[in-house]
Coordinates of C-alpha atoms in Angstrom, one line a residue:
X864 CA 0.0 0.2 0.2
X865 CA 2.9 2.3 0.5
X866 CA 3.4 2.3 -3.4
X867 CA -0.1 3.1 -3.7
X868 CA 0.4 6.2 -1.5
X869 CA 3.1 7.1 -3.4
X870 CA 1.2 6.9 -6.6
X871 CA -1.7 9.2 -5.1
X872 CA 1.0 11.9 -3.8
X873 CA 2.7 12.1 -7.6
X874 CA -0.8 12.6 -9.0
X875 CA -1.9 15.2 -6.4
X876 CA 1.5 17.1 -7.3
X877 CA -0.2 17.7 -10.7
X878 CA -3.6 18.9 -9.3
X879 CA -2.4 22.7 -8.5
X880 CA 0.5 23.9 -10.7
X881 CA -1.4 24.8 -14.0
X882 CA -3.4 27.2 -11.4
X883 CA -0.7 28.4 -9.1
X884 CA 2.1 28.6 -11.6
X885 CA 0.2 31.7 -13.5
X886 CA 0.1 33.5 -9.6
X887 CA 4.0 34.4 -9.7
X888 CA 3.9 35.7 -13.3
X889 CA 0.3 37.5 -13.0
X890 CA 2.0 41.0 -13.4
X891 CA 4.3 39.8 -16.0
X892 CA 1.7 38.4 -18.5
X893 CA -0.7 41.0 -18.0
X894 CA 1.8 43.5 -19.1
X895 CA 3.1 41.5 -21.8
X896 CA -0.4 40.7 -23.3
X897 CA -1.9 43.9 -22.4
X898 CA -4.7 42.3 -19.9
X899 CA -6.8 43.8 -17.3
X900 CA -6.8 42.4 -13.8
X901 CA -9.8 40.7 -14.3
X902 CA -8.9 39.2 -17.7
X903 CA -5.7 38.0 -16.4
X904 CA -7.6 36.5 -13.6
X905 CA -9.4 34.6 -15.7
X906 CA -6.5 32.4 -16.4
X907 CA -6.8 31.1 -12.6
X908 CA -10.5 31.4 -12.2
X909 CA -11.5 29.4 -15.3
X910 CA -9.6 25.9 -14.5
X911 CA -11.2 26.5 -10.8
X912 CA -14.7 26.9 -12.3
X913 CA -14.2 23.8 -14.5
X914 CA -13.1 21.9 -11.7
X915 CA -16.5 22.3 -10.3
X916 CA -18.6 22.2 -13.5
X917 CA -17.1 19.1 -14.7
X918 CA -16.6 17.2 -11.4
X919 CA -20.0 15.2 -11.9
X920 CA -18.5 13.6 -14.9
X921 CA -16.1 11.8 -12.4
X922 CA -19.1 9.3 -11.8
X923 CA -19.4 8.5 -15.7
X924 CA -15.5 8.4 -16.4
X925 CA -15.3 6.2 -13.5
X926 CA -17.8 3.6 -14.9
X927 CA -16.2 3.7 -18.4
X928 CA -12.6 3.8 -17.9
X929 CA -12.4 2.5 -14.3
X930 CA -9.6 4.1 -12.1
X931 CA -6.2 2.8 -13.5
X932 CA -6.9 3.7 -17.3
X933 CA -9.0 6.9 -16.2
X934 CA -6.4 8.5 -14.1
X935 CA -3.8 7.6 -17.0
X936 CA -5.7 9.3 -19.5
X937 CA -6.4 12.8 -17.3
X938 CA -2.8 12.6 -16.1
X939 CA -1.9 12.7 -19.8
X940 CA -3.7 15.5 -20.6
X941 CA -2.5 17.6 -18.1
X942 CA 0.8 17.0 -18.9
X943 CA 0.6 17.4 -22.6
X944 CA -1.8 20.9 -22.3
X945 CA 0.9 22.3 -19.8
X946 CA 3.5 21.5 -22.1
X947 CA 1.8 22.8 -24.9
X948 CA 2.1 26.2 -23.1
X949 CA 5.5 26.5 -24.3
X950 CA 4.3 26.8 -28.1
X951 CA 2.0 29.7 -27.5
X952 CA 2.4 33.6 -26.7
X953 CA -1.5 34.6 -26.7
X954 CA -4.2 34.9 -24.2
X955 CA -6.5 32.5 -25.7
X956 CA -4.2 29.5 -26.1
X957 CA -3.8 30.0 -22.4
X958 CA -7.3 30.3 -21.7
X959 CA -8.1 26.9 -23.8
X960 CA -5.4 25.2 -21.8
X961 CA -6.7 26.6 -18.5
X962 CA -10.1 25.3 -19.6
X963 CA -9.4 21.6 -20.6
X964 CA -6.7 21.2 -18.0
X965 CA -9.5 22.3 -15.3
X966 CA -11.9 19.5 -16.6
X967 CA -9.0 16.6 -16.0
X968 CA -8.6 18.0 -12.3
X969 CA -12.1 17.9 -12.0
X970 CA -12.7 14.3 -12.8
X971 CA -9.6 13.2 -11.1
X972 CA -10.4 14.5 -7.4
X973 CA -13.5 12.2 -6.9
X974 CA -12.1 9.4 -8.2
X975 CA -8.9 9.7 -6.1
X976 CA -11.2 10.1 -3.1
X977 CA -13.5 7.2 -3.8
X978 CA -9.8 4.9 -4.1
X979 CA -8.9 6.5 -0.8
X980 CA -12.3 5.2 0.5
X981 CA -11.8 1.9 -1.0
X982 CA -8.0 1.3 -0.2
X983 CA -7.4 3.0 3.1
X984 CA -11.1 2.8 5.3
X985 CA -9.4 2.6 8.3
X986 CA -6.7 5.2 7.6
X987 CA -8.3 7.6 5.8
X988 CA -7.4 10.7 7.8
X989 CA -3.7 9.7 6.9
X990 CA -4.1 8.6 3.3
X991 CA -6.2 12.2 2.7
X992 CA -3.2 13.8 4.1
X993 CA -0.8 12.4 1.7
X994 CA -3.2 13.4 -1.1
X995 CA -3.5 17.0 0.3
X996 CA 0.5 17.0 1.1
X997 CA 0.7 16.3 -2.8
X998 CA -1.5 19.0 -3.8
X999 CA 0.2 21.8 -1.3
X1000 CA 3.7 20.7 -2.3
X1001 CA 2.8 21.1 -5.9
X1002 CA 1.4 24.4 -5.2
X1003 CA 4.5 25.5 -3.2
X1004 CA 6.8 24.2 -6.0
X1005 CA 5.0 26.2 -8.6
X1006 CA 4.4 29.2 -6.8
X1007 CA 7.7 29.4 -5.2
X1008 CA 10.1 28.5 -8.3
X1009 CA 8.1 29.5 -11.4
X1010 CA 9.4 33.1 -11.1
X1011 CA 13.0 31.6 -10.8
X1012 CA 12.5 29.5 -13.8
X1013 CA 11.0 32.6 -15.5
X1014 CA 14.5 34.5 -15.1
X1015 CA 16.7 31.3 -15.4
X1016 CA 15.1 30.7 -18.8
X1017 CA 15.6 34.3 -20.1
X1018 CA 12.4 35.7 -19.0
X1019 CA 10.2 33.3 -21.3
X1020 CA 7.1 33.2 -19.3
X1021 CA 5.7 30.3 -21.8
X1022 CA 8.4 28.2 -21.0
X1023 CA 8.4 28.5 -17.3
X1024 CA 4.8 27.5 -17.2
X1025 CA 5.5 24.4 -19.4
X1026 CA 8.1 23.3 -17.3
X1027 CA 5.5 21.9 -14.7
X1028 CA 4.6 19.2 -17.3
X1029 CA 7.6 17.4 -16.1
X1030 CA 5.5 16.1 -13.0
X1031 CA 3.0 14.8 -14.9
X1032 CA 5.4 12.4 -17.0
X1033 CA 6.5 11.0 -13.4
X1034 CA 3.0 10.5 -12.0
X1035 CA 2.1 8.7 -15.3
X1036 CA 4.7 6.2 -15.2
X1037 CA 4.5 5.4 -11.4
X1038 CA 0.6 5.4 -11.4
X1039 CA 0.5 2.8 -14.5
X1040 CA 3.2 0.7 -12.9
X1041 CA 1.9 0.7 -9.1
X1042 CA -2.0 0.5 -10.1
X1043 CA -2.7 -2.9 -11.5
X1044 CA -5.4 -4.3 -13.6
X1045 CA -6.0 -6.8 -10.8
X1046 CA -6.5 -3.9 -8.3
X1047 CA -9.1 -2.2 -10.4
X1048 CA -10.9 -5.1 -11.3
X1049 CA -11.9 -5.7 -7.9
X1050 CA -12.8 -1.9 -7.2
X1051 CA -15.0 -2.0 -10.3
X1052 CA -16.8 -5.6 -10.4
X1053 CA -17.3 -5.6 -6.4
X1054 CA -19.1 -2.4 -5.9
X1055 CA -21.5 -2.3 -9.0
X1056 CA -24.5 -3.3 -7.6
X1057 CA -24.4 -0.7 -4.7
X1058 CA -27.4 1.4 -4.6
X1059 CA -27.5 4.9 -2.6
X1060 CA -29.2 8.3 -2.0
X1061 CA -28.6 11.0 -4.5
X1062 CA -26.2 13.4 -2.3
X1063 CA -28.1 16.4 -4.2
X1064 CA -31.2 15.6 -2.1
X1065 CA -29.1 15.8 1.3
X1066 CA -29.0 18.7 3.5
X1067 CA -25.7 17.8 4.9
X1068 CA -24.3 17.4 1.6
X1069 CA -25.3 21.0 0.8
X1070 CA -23.8 22.2 3.9
X1071 CA -20.5 20.1 3.0
X1072 CA -20.6 21.8 -0.3
X1073 CA -20.7 25.3 1.1
X1074 CA -17.9 24.7 3.4
X1075 CA -15.8 23.2 0.5
X1076 CA -16.6 26.2 -1.3
X1077 CA -15.6 28.4 1.4
X1078 CA -12.4 27.0 1.9
X1079 CA -11.7 26.7 -2.2
X1080 CA -12.5 30.6 -2.5
X1081 CA -10.0 31.5 0.4
X1082 CA -7.3 29.2 -1.0
X1083 CA -7.6 30.4 -4.6
X1084 CA -8.1 34.3 -3.5
X1085 CA -5.0 34.0 -1.4
X1086 CA -2.9 32.4 -4.2
X1087 CA -4.0 34.7 -7.1
X1088 CA -3.6 37.9 -5.3
X1089 CA -1.6 38.0 -2.1
X1090 CA 1.4 38.5 -4.0
X1091 CA -0.2 41.5 -5.7
X1092 CA -1.6 42.7 -2.4
X1093 CA 1.5 42.9 -1.0
X1094 CA 3.3 44.7 -3.7
X1095 CA 0.4 47.3 -3.0
X1096 CA 2.6 47.7 0.3
X1097 CA 5.9 48.4 -1.6
X1098 CA 7.1 44.7 -1.7
X1099 CA 9.4 43.7 -4.8
X1100 CA 8.3 40.8 -7.2
X1101 CA 11.1 38.8 -5.2
X1102 CA 9.5 39.8 -1.9
X1103 CA 6.1 39.1 -2.8
X1104 CA 6.8 35.8 -4.2
X1105 CA 8.8 35.0 -0.8
X1106 CA 5.4 35.8 1.1
X1107 CA 3.9 33.3 -1.1
X1108 CA 6.3 30.9 -0.4
X1109 CA 6.3 31.6 3.2
X1110 CA 2.5 30.8 3.3
X1111 CA 2.9 27.6 1.1
X1112 CA 5.7 26.3 3.2
X1113 CA 3.3 26.7 6.3
X1114 CA 0.4 25.3 4.5
X1115 CA 2.7 22.0 3.8
X1116 CA 3.2 21.5 7.7
X1117 CA -0.2 22.1 8.3
X1118 CA -0.8 19.3 5.4
X1119 CA 1.2 16.8 7.3
X1120 CA 0.2 17.9 11.0
X1121 CA -3.3 18.1 10.8
X1122 CA -4.2 14.5 9.6
X1123 CA -1.6 13.1 11.8
X1124 CA -3.2 14.9 14.6
X1125 CA -6.9 13.9 13.6
X1126 CA -5.3 10.0 14.3
X1127 CA -5.2 11.0 17.9
X1128 CA -7.7 13.6 18.4
X1129 CA -10.3 13.0 15.6
X1130 CA -12.6 15.6 16.2
X1131 CA -13.3 17.4 13.1
X1132 CA -15.1 20.8 14.4
X1133 CA -12.1 21.3 16.8
X1134 CA -9.6 21.4 14.0
X1135 CA -12.0 23.5 11.9
X1136 CA -12.6 26.1 14.6
X1137 CA -9.0 26.3 15.4
X1138 CA -7.6 26.9 11.5
X1139 CA -10.3 29.4 11.2
X1140 CA -9.0 31.3 14.2
X1141 CA -5.7 31.6 12.9
X1142 CA -6.6 32.5 9.6
X1143 CA -9.1 35.2 10.9
X1144 CA -5.8 36.4 13.3
X1145 CA -3.8 36.5 10.0
X1146 CA -6.2 38.6 7.8
X1147 CA -6.5 40.9 10.6
X1148 CA -2.6 41.4 10.6
X1149 CA -2.9 42.3 6.7
X1150 CA -5.8 44.7 7.4
X1151 CA -3.4 46.7 9.7
X1152 CA -1.0 47.6 6.6
X1153 CA 1.8 47.1 8.5
X1154 CA 4.8 45.7 6.5
X1155 CA 6.3 43.7 9.0
X1156 CA 3.0 41.9 10.2
X1157 CA 3.0 40.6 6.5
X1158 CA 5.3 37.5 7.5
X1159 CA 3.6 36.3 10.4
X1160 CA 0.3 36.8 8.7
X1161 CA 1.5 34.6 5.6
X1162 CA 2.3 31.7 8.0
X1163 CA -0.9 32.1 9.8
X1164 CA -2.6 32.0 6.7
X1165 CA -0.9 29.1 5.3
X1166 CA -1.6 27.2 8.5
X1167 CA -5.2 27.8 7.7
X1168 CA -5.4 26.6 4.1
X1169 CA -3.0 23.5 5.0
X1170 CA -5.6 22.7 7.8
X1171 CA -8.8 23.4 5.9
X1172 CA -8.3 21.2 3.1
X1173 CA -7.6 17.8 4.3
X1174 CA -10.9 18.5 6.7
X1175 CA -12.9 19.4 3.9
X1176 CA -11.7 16.4 1.8
X1177 CA -12.6 14.0 4.6
X1178 CA -16.2 15.4 5.4
X1179 CA -17.9 13.7 2.4
X1180 CA -15.9 10.5 3.1
X1181 CA -17.2 10.8 6.7
X1182 CA -20.7 10.7 5.3
X1183 CA -20.6 7.7 3.2
X1184 CA -20.0 4.1 3.2
X1185 CA -19.2 2.9 -0.3
X1186 CA -16.3 4.1 -2.6
X1187 CA -19.2 4.6 -5.4
X1188 CA -21.2 6.8 -2.8
X1189 CA -18.1 8.8 -2.0
X1190 CA -17.3 9.3 -5.5
X1191 CA -21.0 10.8 -6.0
X1192 CA -20.9 13.0 -2.7
X1193 CA -17.2 14.3 -3.7
X1194 CA -18.2 15.1 -6.8
X1195 CA -21.3 17.0 -6.0
X1196 CA -19.4 18.9 -3.4
X1197 CA -16.5 20.0 -5.4
X1198 CA -18.9 21.2 -8.1
X1199 CA -20.4 23.6 -6.2
X1200 CA -17.3 24.1 -4.1
X1201 CA -14.9 25.0 -6.9
X1202 CA -17.3 27.0 -8.8
X1203 CA -17.4 29.0 -5.8
X1204 CA -13.2 29.2 -5.7
X1205 CA -13.2 30.1 -9.1
X1206 CA -15.5 33.0 -9.2
X1207 CA -14.7 34.8 -5.9
X1208 CA -10.9 35.5 -7.3
X1209 CA -12.6 36.9 -10.3
X1210 CA -14.8 38.8 -8.4
X1211 CA -11.8 40.3 -6.3
X1212 CA -10.1 41.0 -9.6
X1213 CA -13.4 43.2 -10.6
X1214 CA -13.1 44.7 -7.4
X1215 CA -9.5 45.8 -7.6
X1216 CA -10.2 47.1 -11.0
X1217 CA -12.9 49.1 -9.7
X1218 CA -11.2 50.4 -6.2
X1219 CA -7.4 50.2 -7.3
X1220 CA -6.8 49.0 -3.8
X1221 CA -6.8 45.2 -2.0
X1222 CA -8.2 46.9 1.1
X1223 CA -11.5 44.9 -0.1
X1224 CA -10.0 41.8 -0.9
X1225 CA -9.4 41.3 2.9
X1226 CA -12.7 42.1 3.8
X1227 CA -14.2 39.3 1.2
X1228 CA -11.7 36.6 2.8
X1229 CA -13.0 37.5 6.1
X1230 CA -16.8 37.0 4.9
X1231 CA -15.4 33.5 3.7
X1232 CA -14.1 32.6 7.2
X1233 CA -17.2 33.8 8.7
X1234 CA -19.1 31.6 6.2
X1235 CA -17.2 28.6 7.3
X1236 CA -17.6 29.4 11.0
X1237 CA -21.6 29.4 10.3
X1238 CA -21.6 26.2 8.4
X1239 CA -19.6 24.2 10.9
X1240 CA -22.3 25.3 13.6
X1241 CA -24.8 24.0 11.3
X1242 CA -23.1 20.7 10.7
X1243 CA -22.6 20.3 14.4
X1244 CA -26.0 20.5 15.3
X1245 CA -26.0 16.8 14.2
X1246 CA -22.4 16.4 15.1
X1247 CA -19.8 15.9 13.0
X1248 CA -18.4 12.5 12.4
X1249 CA -15.4 11.6 14.4
X1250 CA -13.8 8.5 12.9
X1251 CA -10.1 8.9 12.0

């Protein structure tokens, strides 16, 4: 099972760089292609919205191709389209690749969650931790190194973006070796006859969808706009990139720590409230406008993002009993959740064009945190599951 966890980790590495590699080069691409803030923010908004709109396809994709071939095809699509960015120097091509990559990521997510439910029923928190750690590392590497690659390659942003296709090649090879046809056959035939109530008629599923949406909105808003926001305070491009790197490193620490802590202290709501509290504190520090406080704020916000994501992934797994039911719940939750996660950063871009300042950006993020407090309280009326 260790090899399967490695494969899950490597696949997860590919589920963020196509989005987060844009952030460090946002101003560069905007200036080079003569775009507005709202136009350039579409490059990160579109794949995230696609992650939501096309997540329901995961159920049909799973039934048609299974886990092994289905994920292999999707990782191949991500790799090829990411590599193709080296060939183009126009806005429309970037939008098209962002769209198709977003669809591929949308389908992979629920299938991986159902795989974890099937293969690690007694160690879900740890397996989800590996999954979310992979995404955190992918986001960190792409956010922290894309700017460096841009300089090393000779200030050609197309090649800096295309570099991340190398992660897809590694993941493809390991996944195809580790996930044998025998393992897949057991999953696809044993569970074929299971029936379950549609999550679309379940109130708790809708609450979990909202929670996932608020945390996704916070994540993509911060990864898209934090560098721009601190630049407003006088940070250079390198310093702003360092702020993002600090945030993502602390996010990885939380990605590792929270799932491990859940094994010993499994009450979900406690860790959710704790993550939200430190996130609130981080945003308050940013609202002061004090340059020195940006660094501790980025640490606190990274810990918040790293804690909330594995918790959000676990909630639909807690509510379901079968991998196919998990696939359906996760697809629904990610449908609405990622649509929210794509629209909110886009709305921030529009607000920024209108106001010329990022002060409103911080207030939007505070509203997202308040929303998660409210949803968690509603879920706790019928206490959150506590199995580890």
